[in-house]
Short mmCIF file of C-alpha atoms in Angstrom, two decimals:
data_model
loop_
_atom_site.label_atom_id
_atom_site.label_comp_id
_atom_site.label_asym_id
_atom_site.label_seq_id
_atom_site.Cartn_x
_atom_site.Cartn_y
_atom_site.Cartn_z
CA UNK D 1263 92.46 110.87 117.60
CA UNK D 1264 90.75 107.55 118.11
CA UNK D 1265 87.24 108.26 116.80
CA UNK D 1266 85.47 110.96 114.80
CA UNK D 1267 81.83 111.61 115.50
CA UNK D 1268 80.83 112.14 111.87
CA UNK D 1269 82.79 109.22 110.41
CA UNK D 1270 80.79 106.27 109.02
CA UNK D 1271 83.72 103.90 109.69
CA UNK D 1272 83.83 105.01 113.35
CA UNK D 1273 80.05 104.71 113.83
CA UNK D 1274 79.45 101.61 111.66
CA UNK D 1275 81.17 98.45 110.48
CA UNK D 1276 81.20 99.34 106.77
CA UNK D 1277 80.21 95.86 105.63
CA UNK D 1278 79.72 92.25 106.66
CA UNK D 1279 82.35 91.72 109.39
CA UNK D 1280 84.43 88.60 108.66
CA UNK D 1281 86.93 89.16 111.45
CA UNK D 1282 87.52 91.77 114.12
CA UNK D 1283 90.81 92.36 115.90
CA UNK D 1284 91.96 95.08 118.27
CA UNK D 1285 93.58 97.22 115.58
CA UNK D 1286 91.39 96.50 112.56
CA UNK D 1287 88.45 94.59 111.11
CA UNK D 1288 87.94 92.83 107.80
CA UNK D 1289 84.61 93.18 106.02
CA UNK D 1290 82.98 91.95 102.85
CA UNK D 1291 82.11 95.15 101.05
CA UNK D 1292 78.56 95.82 99.84
CA UNK D 1293 79.68 96.00 96.19
CA UNK D 1294 77.35 93.87 94.06
CA UNK D 1295 79.41 94.32 90.87
CA UNK D 1296 82.47 92.92 92.63
CA UNK D 1297 81.72 89.80 94.67
CA UNK D 1298 84.58 89.10 97.06
CA UNK D 1299 85.49 92.81 97.33
CA UNK D 1300 86.93 93.02 100.85
CA UNK D 1301 88.02 95.92 103.01
CA UNK D 1302 90.53 96.03 105.86
CA UNK D 1303 89.46 98.89 108.11
CA UNK D 1304 91.58 100.39 110.86
CA UNK D 1305 89.78 100.57 114.20
CA UNK D 1306 91.08 104.00 115.18
CA UNK D 1307 90.34 107.07 113.12
CA UNK D 1308 93.48 108.02 111.20
CA UNK D 1309 93.58 109.28 107.65
CA UNK D 1310 96.99 108.21 106.36
CA UNK D 1311 99.29 105.21 106.61
CA UNK D 1312 102.08 107.56 107.69
CA UNK D 1313 99.96 108.58 110.69
CA UNK D 1314 100.70 105.09 112.05
CA UNK D 1315 103.99 103.85 113.43
CA UNK D 1316 105.88 101.17 111.50
CA UNK D 1317 104.54 98.29 113.59
CA UNK D 1318 100.93 99.32 113.04
CA UNK D 1319 101.49 99.84 109.33
CA UNK D 1320 103.05 96.37 109.15
CA UNK D 1321 100.12 94.84 111.02
CA UNK D 1322 97.62 96.45 108.65
CA UNK D 1323 99.53 95.29 105.56
CA UNK D 1324 99.79 91.78 107.01
CA UNK D 1325 95.99 91.74 107.19
CA UNK D 1326 95.77 93.04 103.61
CA UNK D 1327 98.14 90.28 102.53
CA UNK D 1328 96.09 87.66 104.35
CA UNK D 1329 93.00 88.80 102.45
CA UNK D 1330 94.91 88.82 99.16
CA UNK D 1331 96.16 85.27 99.74
CA UNK D 1332 92.67 84.04 100.60
CA UNK D 1333 91.22 85.66 97.47
CA UNK D 1334 93.88 84.07 95.29
CA UNK D 1335 93.42 80.65 96.88
CA UNK D 1336 89.63 80.59 96.91
CA UNK D 1337 88.50 82.90 94.11
CA UNK D 1338 91.45 82.58 91.67
CA UNK D 1339 91.13 86.07 90.19
CA UNK D 1340 93.17 87.26 87.21
CA UNK D 1341 94.51 90.17 89.27
CA UNK D 1342 94.35 91.67 92.75
CA UNK D 1343 93.84 95.41 93.19
CA UNK D 1344 94.95 97.09 96.42
CA UNK D 1345 94.15 100.68 97.32
CA UNK D 1346 93.94 103.05 100.26
CA UNK D 1347 92.26 106.22 99.00
CA UNK D 1348 89.97 107.73 101.62
CA UNK D 1349 89.10 110.93 99.79
CA UNK D 1350 85.44 110.60 100.75
CA UNK D 1351 85.89 108.80 104.08
CA UNK D 1352 89.31 109.75 105.47
CA UNK D 1353 89.45 106.83 107.89
CA UNK D 1354 92.13 104.33 106.85
CA UNK D 1355 90.66 101.42 104.93
CA UNK D 1356 92.27 99.16 102.36
CA UNK D 1357 90.33 97.93 99.36
CA UNK D 1358 91.32 94.39 98.37
CA UNK D 1359 89.56 93.68 95.10
CA UNK D 1360 89.65 90.46 93.09
CA UNK D 1361 89.55 91.29 89.38
CA UNK D 1362 88.80 89.23 86.29
CA UNK D 1363 89.36 90.03 82.64
CA UNK D 1364 85.61 89.78 82.04
CA UNK D 1365 84.47 91.78 85.05
CA UNK D 1366 82.48 94.96 84.45
CA UNK D 1367 85.46 97.34 84.49
CA UNK D 1368 88.61 95.38 83.61
CA UNK D 1369 91.30 96.45 82.85
CA UNK D 1370 90.22 99.83 84.22
CA UNK D 1371 90.07 100.41 87.98
CA UNK D 1372 86.71 99.73 89.61
CA UNK D 1373 86.24 103.49 90.06
CA UNK D 1374 86.29 104.13 86.30
CA UNK D 1375 83.40 103.81 83.88
CA UNK D 1376 82.10 100.28 83.34
CA UNK D 1377 83.21 98.63 80.10
CA UNK D 1378 80.62 95.80 80.05
CA UNK D 1379 77.91 94.48 82.37
CA UNK D 1380 80.08 91.74 83.85
CA UNK D 1381 77.02 89.66 84.74
CA UNK D 1382 78.54 86.38 83.58
CA UNK D 1383 81.58 86.87 85.82
CA UNK D 1384 79.42 87.87 88.80
CA UNK D 1385 77.40 84.68 88.29
CA UNK D 1386 80.59 82.60 88.37
CA UNK D 1387 82.13 84.30 91.42
CA UNK D 1388 79.08 84.77 93.63
CA UNK D 1389 78.72 81.04 94.45
CA UNK D 1390 82.34 81.00 95.70
CA UNK D 1391 81.95 83.85 98.15
CA UNK D 1392 80.58 81.88 101.10
CA UNK D 1393 83.52 79.48 100.97
CA UNK D 1394 85.92 82.40 100.54
CA UNK D 1395 84.39 84.15 103.54
CA UNK D 1396 84.78 81.03 105.72
CA UNK D 1397 88.38 80.42 104.59
CA UNK D 1398 89.27 84.07 105.12
CA UNK D 1399 87.82 84.04 108.62
CA UNK D 1400 89.84 80.92 109.44
CA UNK D 1401 93.06 82.38 108.04
CA UNK D 1402 92.60 85.62 109.95
CA UNK D 1403 91.81 83.78 113.19
CA UNK D 1404 94.92 81.61 112.77
CA UNK D 1405 97.27 84.59 112.40
CA UNK D 1406 99.79 85.36 115.10
CA UNK D 1407 98.64 88.84 116.01
CA UNK D 1408 100.88 91.16 118.03
CA UNK Z 1420 110.51 85.25 86.99
CA UNK Z 1421 112.81 88.28 87.05
CA UNK Z 1422 111.92 90.00 83.76
CA UNK Z 1423 109.24 89.78 81.07
CA UNK Z 1424 110.18 90.64 77.52
CA UNK Z 1425 106.95 92.45 76.68
CA UNK Z 1426 106.68 94.43 79.93
CA UNK Z 1427 107.18 98.21 79.75
CA UNK Z 1428 108.34 98.30 83.39
CA UNK Z 1429 111.00 95.65 82.65
CA UNK Z 1430 112.21 97.38 79.47
CA UNK Z 1431 111.86 101.00 80.63
CA UNK Z 1432 111.99 103.13 83.77
CA UNK Z 1433 108.33 104.26 83.65
CA UNK Z 1434 109.13 107.85 84.61
CA UNK Z 1435 111.79 110.24 85.84
CA UNK Z 1436 113.94 108.11 88.16
CA UNK Z 1437 114.37 109.82 91.53
CA UNK Z 1438 116.11 106.89 93.22
CA UNK Z 1439 117.11 103.40 92.25
CA UNK Z 1440 117.83 100.57 94.67
CA UNK Z 1441 118.42 96.87 94.14
CA UNK Z 1442 114.81 95.84 94.72
CA UNK Z 1443 112.89 98.85 93.43
CA UNK Z 1444 113.04 102.33 91.92
CA UNK Z 1445 111.05 105.48 92.61
CA UNK Z 1446 109.93 107.62 89.69
CA UNK Z 1447 108.03 110.83 89.14
CA UNK Z 1448 105.14 109.73 86.96
CA UNK Z 1449 104.40 111.47 83.65
CA UNK Z 1450 100.94 112.59 84.83
CA UNK Z 1451 100.48 116.29 84.00
CA UNK Z 1452 97.15 116.55 85.85
CA UNK Z 1453 98.79 115.33 89.05
CA UNK Z 1454 102.12 116.99 89.75
CA UNK Z 1455 104.03 115.04 92.38
CA UNK Z 1456 102.39 111.71 91.36
CA UNK Z 1457 105.10 109.19 92.21
CA UNK Z 1458 105.46 105.48 91.57
CA UNK Z 1459 107.45 102.85 93.46
CA UNK Z 1460 108.27 100.13 90.95
CA UNK Z 1461 109.60 96.70 91.84
CA UNK Z 1462 112.75 95.78 89.92
CA UNK Z 1463 111.79 92.16 89.30
CA UNK Z 1464 108.71 91.22 87.34
CA UNK Z 1465 106.04 89.99 89.75
CA UNK Z 1466 102.34 90.74 89.52
CA UNK Z 1467 101.12 90.59 93.10
CA UNK Z 1468 102.31 91.63 96.55
CA UNK Z 1469 101.68 88.08 97.74
CA UNK Z 1470 104.20 86.85 95.16
CA UNK Z 1471 106.86 88.44 97.39
CA UNK Z 1472 108.06 87.16 100.74
CA UNK Z 1473 107.28 89.22 103.85
CA UNK Z 1474 110.67 90.96 103.91
CA UNK Z 1475 110.35 92.12 100.31
CA UNK Z 1476 106.77 93.29 100.87
CA UNK Z 1477 107.94 95.23 103.91
CA UNK Z 1478 110.80 96.81 101.97
CA UNK Z 1479 108.43 97.92 99.20
CA UNK Z 1480 105.93 99.39 101.68
CA UNK Z 1481 108.77 101.18 103.48
CA UNK Z 1482 109.62 102.87 100.20
CA UNK Z 1483 105.95 103.75 99.67
CA UNK Z 1484 105.85 105.25 103.15
CA UNK Z 1485 109.01 107.25 102.51
CA UNK Z 1486 107.36 108.74 99.41
CA UNK Z 1487 104.16 109.45 101.34
CA UNK Z 1488 106.08 111.23 104.09
CA UNK Z 1489 108.01 113.33 101.58
CA UNK Z 1490 104.79 114.31 99.81
CA UNK Z 1491 103.16 115.33 103.07
CA UNK Z 1492 106.21 117.30 104.19
CA UNK Z 1493 106.94 119.08 100.92
CA UNK Z 1494 103.62 119.25 99.05
CA UNK Z 1495 101.14 119.33 101.96
CA UNK Z 1496 98.29 117.59 100.10
CA UNK Z 1497 94.80 117.23 101.55
CA UNK Z 1498 95.02 113.43 101.13
CA UNK Z 1499 97.38 110.71 99.98
CA UNK Z 1500 96.12 107.96 97.67
CA UNK Z 1501 97.97 104.63 97.57
CA UNK Z 1502 97.24 101.90 95.05
CA UNK Z 1503 98.74 98.80 93.46
CA UNK Z 1504 96.46 97.83 90.58
CA UNK Z 1505 98.46 96.50 87.61
CA UNK Z 1506 95.54 95.42 85.46
CA UNK Z 1507 97.17 96.88 82.36
CA UNK Z 1508 100.81 96.39 83.35
CA UNK Z 1509 100.98 93.43 85.76
CA UNK Z 1510 104.41 94.36 87.11
CA UNK Z 1511 104.19 95.48 90.74
CA UNK Z 1512 104.13 99.26 91.03
CA UNK Z 1513 102.65 101.44 93.74
CA UNK Z 1514 100.95 104.69 92.90
CA UNK Z 1515 101.54 107.35 95.57
CA UNK Z 1516 99.34 110.28 94.65
CA UNK Z 1517 99.06 113.60 96.46
CA UNK Z 1518 95.47 114.85 96.27
CA UNK Z 1519 93.86 118.22 96.87
CA UNK Z 1520 90.21 119.15 97.26
CA UNK Z 1521 90.47 121.35 94.18
CA UNK Z 1522 92.38 118.92 91.95
CA UNK Z 1523 90.73 117.78 88.72
CA UNK Z 1524 89.14 114.62 90.18
CA UNK Z 1525 88.72 115.07 93.94
CA UNK Z 1526 87.09 113.40 95.81
CA UNK Z 1527 86.92 110.71 93.12
CA UNK Z 1528 89.95 108.53 92.40
CA UNK Z 1529 92.28 109.79 89.67
CA UNK Z 1530 91.00 106.99 87.40
CA UNK Z 1531 87.43 108.33 87.45
CA UNK Z 1532 85.98 111.06 85.27
CA UNK Z 1533 87.37 114.55 85.91
CA UNK Z 1534 85.12 116.85 87.94
CA UNK Z 1535 86.85 120.16 87.05
CA UNK Z 1536 89.94 121.26 85.15
CA UNK Z 1537 92.11 121.57 88.26
CA UNK Z 1538 94.39 124.09 86.54
CA UNK Z 1539 94.62 126.40 89.55
CA UNK Z 1540 95.80 123.54 91.77
CA UNK Z 1541 98.31 122.33 89.15
CA UNK Z 1542 99.70 125.87 89.00
CA UNK Z 1543 100.16 125.92 92.77
CA UNK Z 1544 101.77 122.47 93.05
CA UNK Z 1545 104.01 122.43 89.98
CA UNK Z 1546 106.50 124.98 91.42
CA UNK Z 1547 106.98 122.74 94.48
CA UNK Z 1548 107.86 119.59 92.55
CA UNK Z 1549 111.58 120.27 92.07
CA UNK Z 1550 112.04 120.76 95.81
CA UNK Z 1551 109.90 117.69 96.52
CA UNK Z 1552 111.99 115.64 94.10
CA UNK Z 1553 115.24 116.70 95.77
CA UNK Z 1554 113.92 116.05 99.28
CA UNK Z 1555 112.52 112.67 98.26
CA UNK Z 1556 115.85 111.65 96.71
CA UNK Z 1557 117.64 112.65 99.92
CA UNK Z 1558 115.18 110.76 102.12
CA UNK Z 1559 115.43 107.63 100.00
CA UNK Z 1560 119.24 107.78 99.94
CA UNK Z 1561 119.32 108.17 103.73
CA UNK Z 1562 117.23 105.07 104.34
CA UNK Z 1563 118.76 102.00 105.94
CA UNK Z 1564 118.17 99.52 103.14
CA UNK Z 1565 118.52 95.80 103.74
#
């Protein structure tokens, strides 16, 4: 199936669109606790990676890797977190999350309870996001896409 | 770097080893709330996917996909969750987690607070794990590995 009528990732962008290709888009996620949190969202409505053929899985992971590389180069996080969950919105989307030891949840996943307010880290990362966004858009545009 | 002396995934298997290849192993995770929870663990000690070249990333994701397909075929979960976090143990390992609407945490990630005890679902899945393990081992052994 290519679209689902009640799916928010079929009917909306799911964030600030940094890049849009035929098979997927890359958005800055509206996650104020985690500046730089980026999602790679499949265009078509499929729930699982194994619903895609190998070439489409590879293309999606190449986009995820491009985001990861841009985050490491521009934001210099302590760790990258990658996840495709989709329990609430079963439309394939990859979370690419830059993490720092002093962010609100570290070392727990961002879906756990907060361990501190993380405001100091947010204040350090937020000013880098515009440059990260521009560099990410350039890297994605420069990719050789099938 | 190929090994880290204080890393539990360099010094130990991290679970019940279902299959071991040169570049990675696949283990059943010791996660009693989530029968079938499987991890794909890189052999060498690297923290991030982007530390690997494209061929090694592809090989790791092929293993993840093999696990996902075996879970769908044998366990028939409502959703698959994939994640590479590594905040606590920064040695690349992929979580491949079969999820059901009545498991202890659904629709939240397994790292969130439990929403119910999930005992009825555990009791339904646990008897399938031995057959899943055997089928997964066979699928992994049958793969064309580089």
